[in-house]
Amino acid sequence: MATPNNKPGLKQRVALELDRVLRHHLVEEHPLQQLFWECTLRCGLSCRHCGSDCKTEALHPDMPKEDFLRVLDRIKDKLDPHHCMIIFSGGEPLMRKDLEECGLEVYRRGFPWGMVTNGMLLTEERFKSLVKSGLRSITVSFDGFEEDHNWMRGNPKSFENALRAIGLFTRTKNLTWDIVTCVNQRNIKRLDEFADYLVSIGVKRWRLATIFPAGRAAGDPELQISQEQYRQVLDLIVRLREEGKIHASFACEGFLGGYEGKVRDYLYRCAAGVTVASIRIDGSISGCTSVRGRFDQGNIYQDDFWEVWQNRFQEFRDRSWAKQGACADCKFFRYCEGNGMHLYDDDRHLAKCNLPYPPFAVG
């Protein structure tokens, strides 16, 4: 299989131009389709790459569910709640003993809800209670074979608990689920073999992601892959999608040039602040929870969330400010608009370009 050219082909360029028009329409309408709730910063693991530096006892207390539910009560008549997915994130959401109560209240308001978990606390009993509370979508982290996964997650039982969680998912109807793997120097050597293993245990959807050098991952060379390895990961995804045994995809990390349309189910666009928002543990309103720079648009304890969503988020929706530095003369800027908002620091400087050929890194 040949590696896609650096430049998108004619069909890709046509598709990118059409998608560019669709993005502009989305920006104008900015329909809220996903709302992340950072419901806790507590976590029972100590993962090497944690961007939030979560601990078992976080310095900031969990947000009371009543505070978040007030936001949903405010917006449920402003949109169709059935078309806005609420995603519980953290930290580890399962650290909250009232998670089922939270989910049930969200469900009663007409919103579908899901969560992202490491699987450590997901026993069969807990899982059944979550499903009864309206759980419709779940993602579990699974970072390779046992030794590699436990090395990444910092717990000798992490692999077996994540595997148990996957077993629960495979036996459950009407549940949308996938696993996500953070690619690093340890697990990249066995990704082909790991793909076969995932098929054997019933995994249908597999997302692969690289690790941004922030939080605990900053300065850890074992967590970063080279430009050549990056292309190897993308080539693996292309091959797996062609074979059809497992639906592999690359995470929404940035514009990929000639790989666009080949490794994801959509052409790249940063949805943060356009169709995706988040409410952080302290009430801050932003794009997705992966956004690391100071792009907060308000706070639910001082501002009306719906007013913020409707009338702010200008720097998310008009990306002309990003045409600077490495992006100033880039021929792909009209499509990627400076890449994902999560790749910018507090000073609005792009830390990484995701093109799988120069420039792979910025600065």
Coordinates of C-alpha atoms in Angstrom, one line a residue:
M1 CA 0.0 0.0 0.0
A2 CA 1.4 3.4 -1.0
T3 CA 1.6 6.2 1.5
P4 CA -0.8 9.0 0.4
N5 CA 1.0 12.0 -1.3
N6 CA 1.8 15.1 0.7
K7 CA -0.8 17.0 -1.4
P8 CA -4.5 16.0 -1.4
G9 CA -5.6 14.7 -4.8
L10 CA -8.2 16.3 -7.0
K11 CA -11.2 14.5 -5.4
Q12 CA -9.8 15.3 -1.9
R13 CA -9.5 19.0 -2.8
V14 CA -13.0 19.1 -4.1
A15 CA -14.3 17.5 -1.0
L16 CA -12.2 19.8 1.2
E17 CA -13.6 22.9 -0.6
L18 CA -17.2 21.6 -0.1
D19 CA -16.4 20.8 3.6
R20 CA -15.0 24.3 4.0
V21 CA -18.4 25.8 2.9
L22 CA -20.2 23.5 5.3
R23 CA -17.9 24.6 8.1
H24 CA -18.8 28.2 7.5
H25 CA -22.5 27.4 7.7
L26 CA -21.9 25.5 10.9
V27 CA -20.0 28.5 12.3
E28 CA -23.0 30.7 11.5
E29 CA -25.5 28.3 13.1
H30 CA -23.2 26.9 15.8
P31 CA -25.6 24.1 16.9
L32 CA -24.6 22.7 20.2
Q33 CA -24.3 19.0 19.6
Q34 CA -21.9 17.9 22.4
L35 CA -21.5 19.3 25.9
F36 CA -18.6 17.9 28.0
W37 CA -19.0 18.0 31.8
E38 CA -15.7 17.8 33.7
C39 CA -17.5 16.4 36.7
T40 CA -14.5 15.5 38.8
L41 CA -10.7 15.8 38.8
R42 CA -10.3 12.7 41.0
C43 CA -8.8 9.6 39.5
G44 CA -7.6 6.3 40.9
L45 CA -4.8 5.9 38.4
S46 CA -1.5 7.8 37.8
C47 CA -1.2 7.8 34.1
R48 CA 2.1 8.9 32.6
H49 CA 0.5 11.2 30.0
C50 CA -2.3 12.8 32.1
G51 CA -2.9 16.4 30.9
S52 CA -4.8 17.3 34.0
D53 CA -2.4 15.8 36.5
C54 CA -5.4 14.1 38.3
K55 CA -5.0 12.5 41.7
T56 CA -7.2 10.3 44.0
E57 CA -8.0 13.4 46.0
A58 CA -8.1 16.5 43.8
L59 CA -7.5 20.0 45.1
H60 CA -10.7 21.1 43.5
P61 CA -13.9 19.4 44.8
D62 CA -16.4 17.8 42.4
M63 CA -18.9 20.1 40.9
P64 CA -22.3 19.6 42.6
K65 CA -24.7 18.0 40.1
E66 CA -27.3 20.6 40.8
D67 CA -25.0 23.3 39.4
F68 CA -24.6 21.4 36.1
L69 CA -28.3 20.5 35.9
R70 CA -29.3 24.1 36.2
V71 CA -27.4 24.7 32.9
L72 CA -29.3 21.9 31.3
D73 CA -32.6 23.3 32.6
R74 CA -31.7 26.6 31.0
I75 CA -30.8 25.2 27.5
K76 CA -33.3 22.2 27.1
D77 CA -35.9 24.5 25.6
K78 CA -33.4 26.3 23.4
L79 CA -32.5 23.2 21.4
D80 CA -33.6 19.7 20.8
P81 CA -32.0 17.9 23.8
H82 CA -32.2 14.6 21.9
H83 CA -29.6 16.0 19.5
C84 CA -27.1 17.2 22.1
M85 CA -24.9 14.5 23.7
I86 CA -23.8 15.1 27.3
I87 CA -20.4 13.5 28.0
F88 CA -19.1 13.0 31.5
S89 CA -15.4 13.4 31.7
G90 CA -12.7 13.9 34.3
G91 CA -10.6 12.8 36.0
E92 CA -12.4 9.5 36.2
P93 CA -16.2 10.0 36.3
L94 CA -16.7 6.7 38.1
M95 CA -15.0 8.3 41.2
R96 CA -18.3 10.0 41.7
K97 CA -20.6 7.8 43.9
D98 CA -23.6 9.8 42.6
L99 CA -22.8 9.2 38.9
E100 CA -26.0 7.2 38.3
E101 CA -28.1 10.0 39.9
C102 CA -26.3 12.5 37.6
G103 CA -27.0 10.3 34.5
L104 CA -30.6 9.7 35.4
E105 CA -31.3 13.4 35.8
V106 CA -29.6 14.2 32.5
Y107 CA -31.7 11.4 30.8
R108 CA -34.9 12.7 32.4
R109 CA -34.3 16.1 30.7
G110 CA -34.2 14.4 27.3
F111 CA -30.4 14.5 26.8
P112 CA -28.5 11.3 25.7
W113 CA -25.3 10.9 27.8
G114 CA -22.1 9.1 27.7
M115 CA -18.7 9.0 29.4
V116 CA -15.0 8.4 29.1
T117 CA -13.4 6.0 31.6
N118 CA -10.3 4.0 32.3
G119 CA -12.5 1.1 33.4
M120 CA -10.9 0.5 36.8
L121 CA -14.1 0.9 38.7
L122 CA -16.5 -0.5 36.1
T123 CA -17.8 -3.6 37.8
E124 CA -20.7 -5.5 36.2
E125 CA -23.0 -4.3 38.9
R126 CA -21.9 -0.7 38.4
F127 CA -22.2 -0.9 34.6
K128 CA -25.7 -2.3 34.8
S129 CA -26.8 0.5 37.1
L130 CA -25.3 3.1 34.7
V131 CA -27.2 1.6 31.7
K132 CA -30.4 1.7 33.7
S133 CA -29.7 5.4 34.3
G134 CA -29.6 6.1 30.6
L135 CA -26.0 5.5 29.6
R136 CA -25.9 5.4 25.8
S137 CA -22.2 5.9 24.9
I138 CA -18.9 4.9 26.5
T139 CA -15.2 5.0 25.7
V140 CA -12.5 3.1 27.5
S141 CA -8.8 3.7 27.3
F142 CA -6.8 0.6 26.2
D143 CA -3.2 1.2 25.5
G144 CA -1.8 -2.1 24.2
F145 CA -1.0 -5.5 25.6
E146 CA -0.9 -5.9 29.4
E147 CA 2.6 -4.9 30.1
D148 CA 2.5 -1.8 27.9
H149 CA -1.0 -0.7 29.1
N150 CA -0.1 -1.1 32.8
W151 CA 3.1 0.8 32.2
M152 CA 1.2 3.7 30.7
R153 CA -1.6 3.7 33.4
G154 CA 0.7 3.1 36.4
N155 CA -1.3 0.2 37.9
P156 CA -0.7 -3.5 37.6
K157 CA -4.5 -4.3 37.5
S158 CA -5.4 -1.6 34.9
F159 CA -5.3 -3.9 31.9
E160 CA -7.5 -6.7 33.4
N161 CA -10.1 -4.1 34.5
A162 CA -10.2 -2.4 31.1
L163 CA -10.5 -5.8 29.5
R164 CA -13.4 -6.7 31.9
A165 CA -15.1 -3.4 30.9
I166 CA -14.8 -4.3 27.2
G167 CA -16.3 -7.7 27.8
L168 CA -19.3 -5.9 29.4
F169 CA -19.7 -3.7 26.4
T170 CA -19.7 -6.5 23.9
R171 CA -22.6 -8.2 25.7
T172 CA -24.8 -5.0 25.8
K173 CA -27.3 -4.0 23.1
N174 CA -28.1 -0.4 22.2
L175 CA -24.7 0.9 23.5
T176 CA -22.3 2.9 21.3
W177 CA -18.8 2.3 22.4
D178 CA -15.2 2.3 21.3
I179 CA -11.7 2.1 22.7
V180 CA -8.9 4.6 22.4
T181 CA -5.2 3.9 22.3
C182 CA -2.6 6.5 23.0
V183 CA 0.4 5.6 20.7
N184 CA 3.8 5.8 22.3
Q185 CA 7.3 4.3 22.0
R186 CA 6.3 1.2 24.0
N187 CA 3.2 0.1 22.1
I188 CA 3.9 1.3 18.6
K189 CA 6.0 -1.8 17.8
R190 CA 3.0 -4.1 18.3
L191 CA 0.0 -2.1 16.9
D192 CA -0.5 -4.6 14.1
E193 CA -0.6 -7.5 16.5
F194 CA -2.8 -5.5 18.9
A195 CA -5.3 -4.8 16.1
D196 CA -5.7 -8.6 15.6
Y197 CA -6.1 -9.0 19.4
L198 CA -8.9 -6.4 19.5
V199 CA -10.8 -8.2 16.8
S200 CA -10.5 -11.4 18.7
I201 CA -12.1 -9.9 21.8
G202 CA -15.0 -8.3 19.9
V203 CA -13.8 -4.7 19.5
K204 CA -15.5 -3.1 16.5
R205 CA -14.3 0.5 16.7
W206 CA -10.7 1.6 17.6
R207 CA -9.4 5.2 17.8
L208 CA -5.7 5.9 17.8
A209 CA -4.2 9.1 19.2
T210 CA -0.8 10.6 19.6
I211 CA 0.1 12.2 22.9
F212 CA 0.5 16.0 23.3
P213 CA 3.5 17.0 25.4
A214 CA 1.6 18.7 28.2
G215 CA 0.9 17.9 31.8
R216 CA 2.8 14.8 32.9
A217 CA 3.7 14.0 29.3
A218 CA 5.8 17.1 28.9
G219 CA 9.4 16.2 28.6
D220 CA 8.8 12.4 28.5
P221 CA 10.5 11.1 25.3
E222 CA 8.9 7.7 25.7
L223 CA 5.5 9.2 25.0
Q224 CA 6.4 11.0 21.8
I225 CA 6.8 9.3 18.4
S226 CA 8.8 10.4 15.4
Q227 CA 7.5 11.8 12.2
E228 CA 8.2 8.5 10.4
Q229 CA 6.4 6.6 13.2
Y230 CA 3.5 9.0 12.9
R231 CA 3.1 8.1 9.2
Q232 CA 3.3 4.4 10.1
V233 CA 0.4 4.8 12.4
L234 CA -1.6 6.6 9.7
D235 CA -0.7 3.9 7.1
L236 CA -1.8 1.2 9.5
I237 CA -5.2 2.9 9.9
V238 CA -5.6 3.2 6.1
R239 CA -4.8 -0.5 5.7
L240 CA -7.2 -1.6 8.5
R241 CA -10.0 0.4 7.1
E242 CA -9.5 -1.2 3.7
E243 CA -9.5 -4.7 5.2
G244 CA -12.7 -4.0 7.2
K245 CA -12.0 -6.3 10.1
I246 CA -12.0 -3.4 12.6
H247 CA -13.2 0.2 12.1
A248 CA -9.9 2.1 13.0
S249 CA -9.7 5.8 12.9
F250 CA -7.3 8.6 13.9
A251 CA -8.4 11.0 16.6
C252 CA -9.5 14.6 15.8
E253 CA -6.0 16.0 16.3
G254 CA -5.5 18.1 13.2
F255 CA -5.4 18.4 9.5
L256 CA -3.5 15.6 7.8
G257 CA -3.0 16.7 4.2
G258 CA -3.0 13.7 1.8
Y259 CA -4.4 11.5 4.5
E260 CA -7.6 13.5 4.8
G261 CA -10.6 11.3 4.0
K262 CA -8.6 8.1 4.5
V263 CA -8.1 7.7 8.3
R264 CA -11.3 9.3 9.7
D265 CA -15.0 9.2 8.9
Y266 CA -15.0 12.9 8.2
L267 CA -12.7 15.6 6.8
Y268 CA -10.9 17.5 9.5
R269 CA -12.4 20.5 11.2
C270 CA -12.0 21.7 14.8
A271 CA -15.5 21.5 16.4
A272 CA -14.5 23.2 19.6
G273 CA -16.7 26.2 20.1
V274 CA -18.6 25.5 16.9
T275 CA -20.7 22.4 17.8
V276 CA -18.8 21.4 21.0
A277 CA -18.6 23.1 24.4
S278 CA -17.5 22.1 27.9
I279 CA -18.1 23.1 31.5
R280 CA -15.0 22.6 33.6
I281 CA -14.8 21.6 37.2
D282 CA -14.7 25.3 38.3
G283 CA -17.6 26.3 36.1
S284 CA -15.5 27.7 33.3
I285 CA -17.1 27.6 29.8
S286 CA -14.9 26.6 26.9
G287 CA -14.6 24.4 23.8
C288 CA -13.8 20.7 24.3
T289 CA -12.0 19.7 27.5
S290 CA -8.8 19.1 25.5
V291 CA -8.3 22.8 24.9
R292 CA -5.4 23.7 27.1
G293 CA -4.8 27.4 26.5
R294 CA -6.7 30.2 28.2
F295 CA -9.7 30.2 25.9
D296 CA -12.4 30.3 28.6
Q297 CA -15.5 32.3 27.4
G298 CA -17.3 32.7 30.7
N299 CA -18.3 30.8 33.9
I300 CA -21.6 29.3 34.8
Y301 CA -21.4 30.9 38.2
Q302 CA -21.3 34.4 36.8
D303 CA -22.7 34.0 33.3
D304 CA -25.7 32.6 31.5
F305 CA -24.4 29.6 29.6
W306 CA -26.7 30.0 26.6
E307 CA -25.9 33.6 26.2
V308 CA -22.2 32.7 26.2
W309 CA -22.7 30.0 23.6
Q310 CA -24.7 32.2 21.4
N311 CA -22.7 35.4 21.5
R312 CA -19.1 34.6 22.5
F313 CA -16.6 32.0 21.2
Q314 CA -15.5 34.4 18.5
E315 CA -11.9 33.2 18.6
F316 CA -13.1 29.6 18.1
R317 CA -15.4 30.5 15.2
D318 CA -13.3 33.1 13.4
R319 CA -9.8 31.6 13.1
S320 CA -8.2 34.4 11.0
W321 CA -6.1 35.3 14.1
A322 CA -4.3 31.9 13.7
K323 CA -2.7 32.8 10.4
Q324 CA 0.6 33.6 11.9
G325 CA 4.0 31.9 12.5
A326 CA 4.2 28.6 10.7
C327 CA 0.6 29.0 9.5
A328 CA 1.1 32.4 7.9
D329 CA 2.1 31.1 4.4
C330 CA 0.7 27.6 4.6
K331 CA -1.3 26.6 1.5
F332 CA -3.4 24.3 3.7
F333 CA -4.6 27.1 6.1
R334 CA -7.9 27.5 4.2
Y335 CA -8.8 23.9 5.2
C336 CA -7.3 23.5 8.7
E337 CA -7.5 27.1 9.9
G338 CA -4.6 26.7 12.2
N339 CA -5.4 23.2 13.4
G340 CA -7.1 22.3 16.7
M341 CA -7.7 24.8 19.4
H342 CA -6.1 22.3 21.9
L343 CA -2.7 22.8 20.2
Y344 CA -2.4 26.4 21.3
D345 CA -0.8 27.7 24.5
D346 CA -1.9 30.6 26.7
D347 CA -0.2 33.0 24.3
R348 CA -2.1 31.8 21.2
H349 CA 1.1 30.1 19.9
L350 CA 0.7 26.8 17.9
A351 CA 2.7 24.1 19.6
K352 CA 2.4 21.4 17.0
C353 CA 1.3 20.9 13.4
N354 CA -0.2 17.6 12.6
L355 CA 0.8 17.4 8.9
P356 CA 2.6 14.0 8.6
Y357 CA 5.5 15.6 6.8
P358 CA 7.4 18.9 7.4
P359 CA 6.3 20.8 9.4
F360 CA 5.5 18.1 11.9
A361 CA 6.6 20.2 14.8
V362 CA 6.4 23.9 15.4
G363 CA 9.1 26.0 17.0

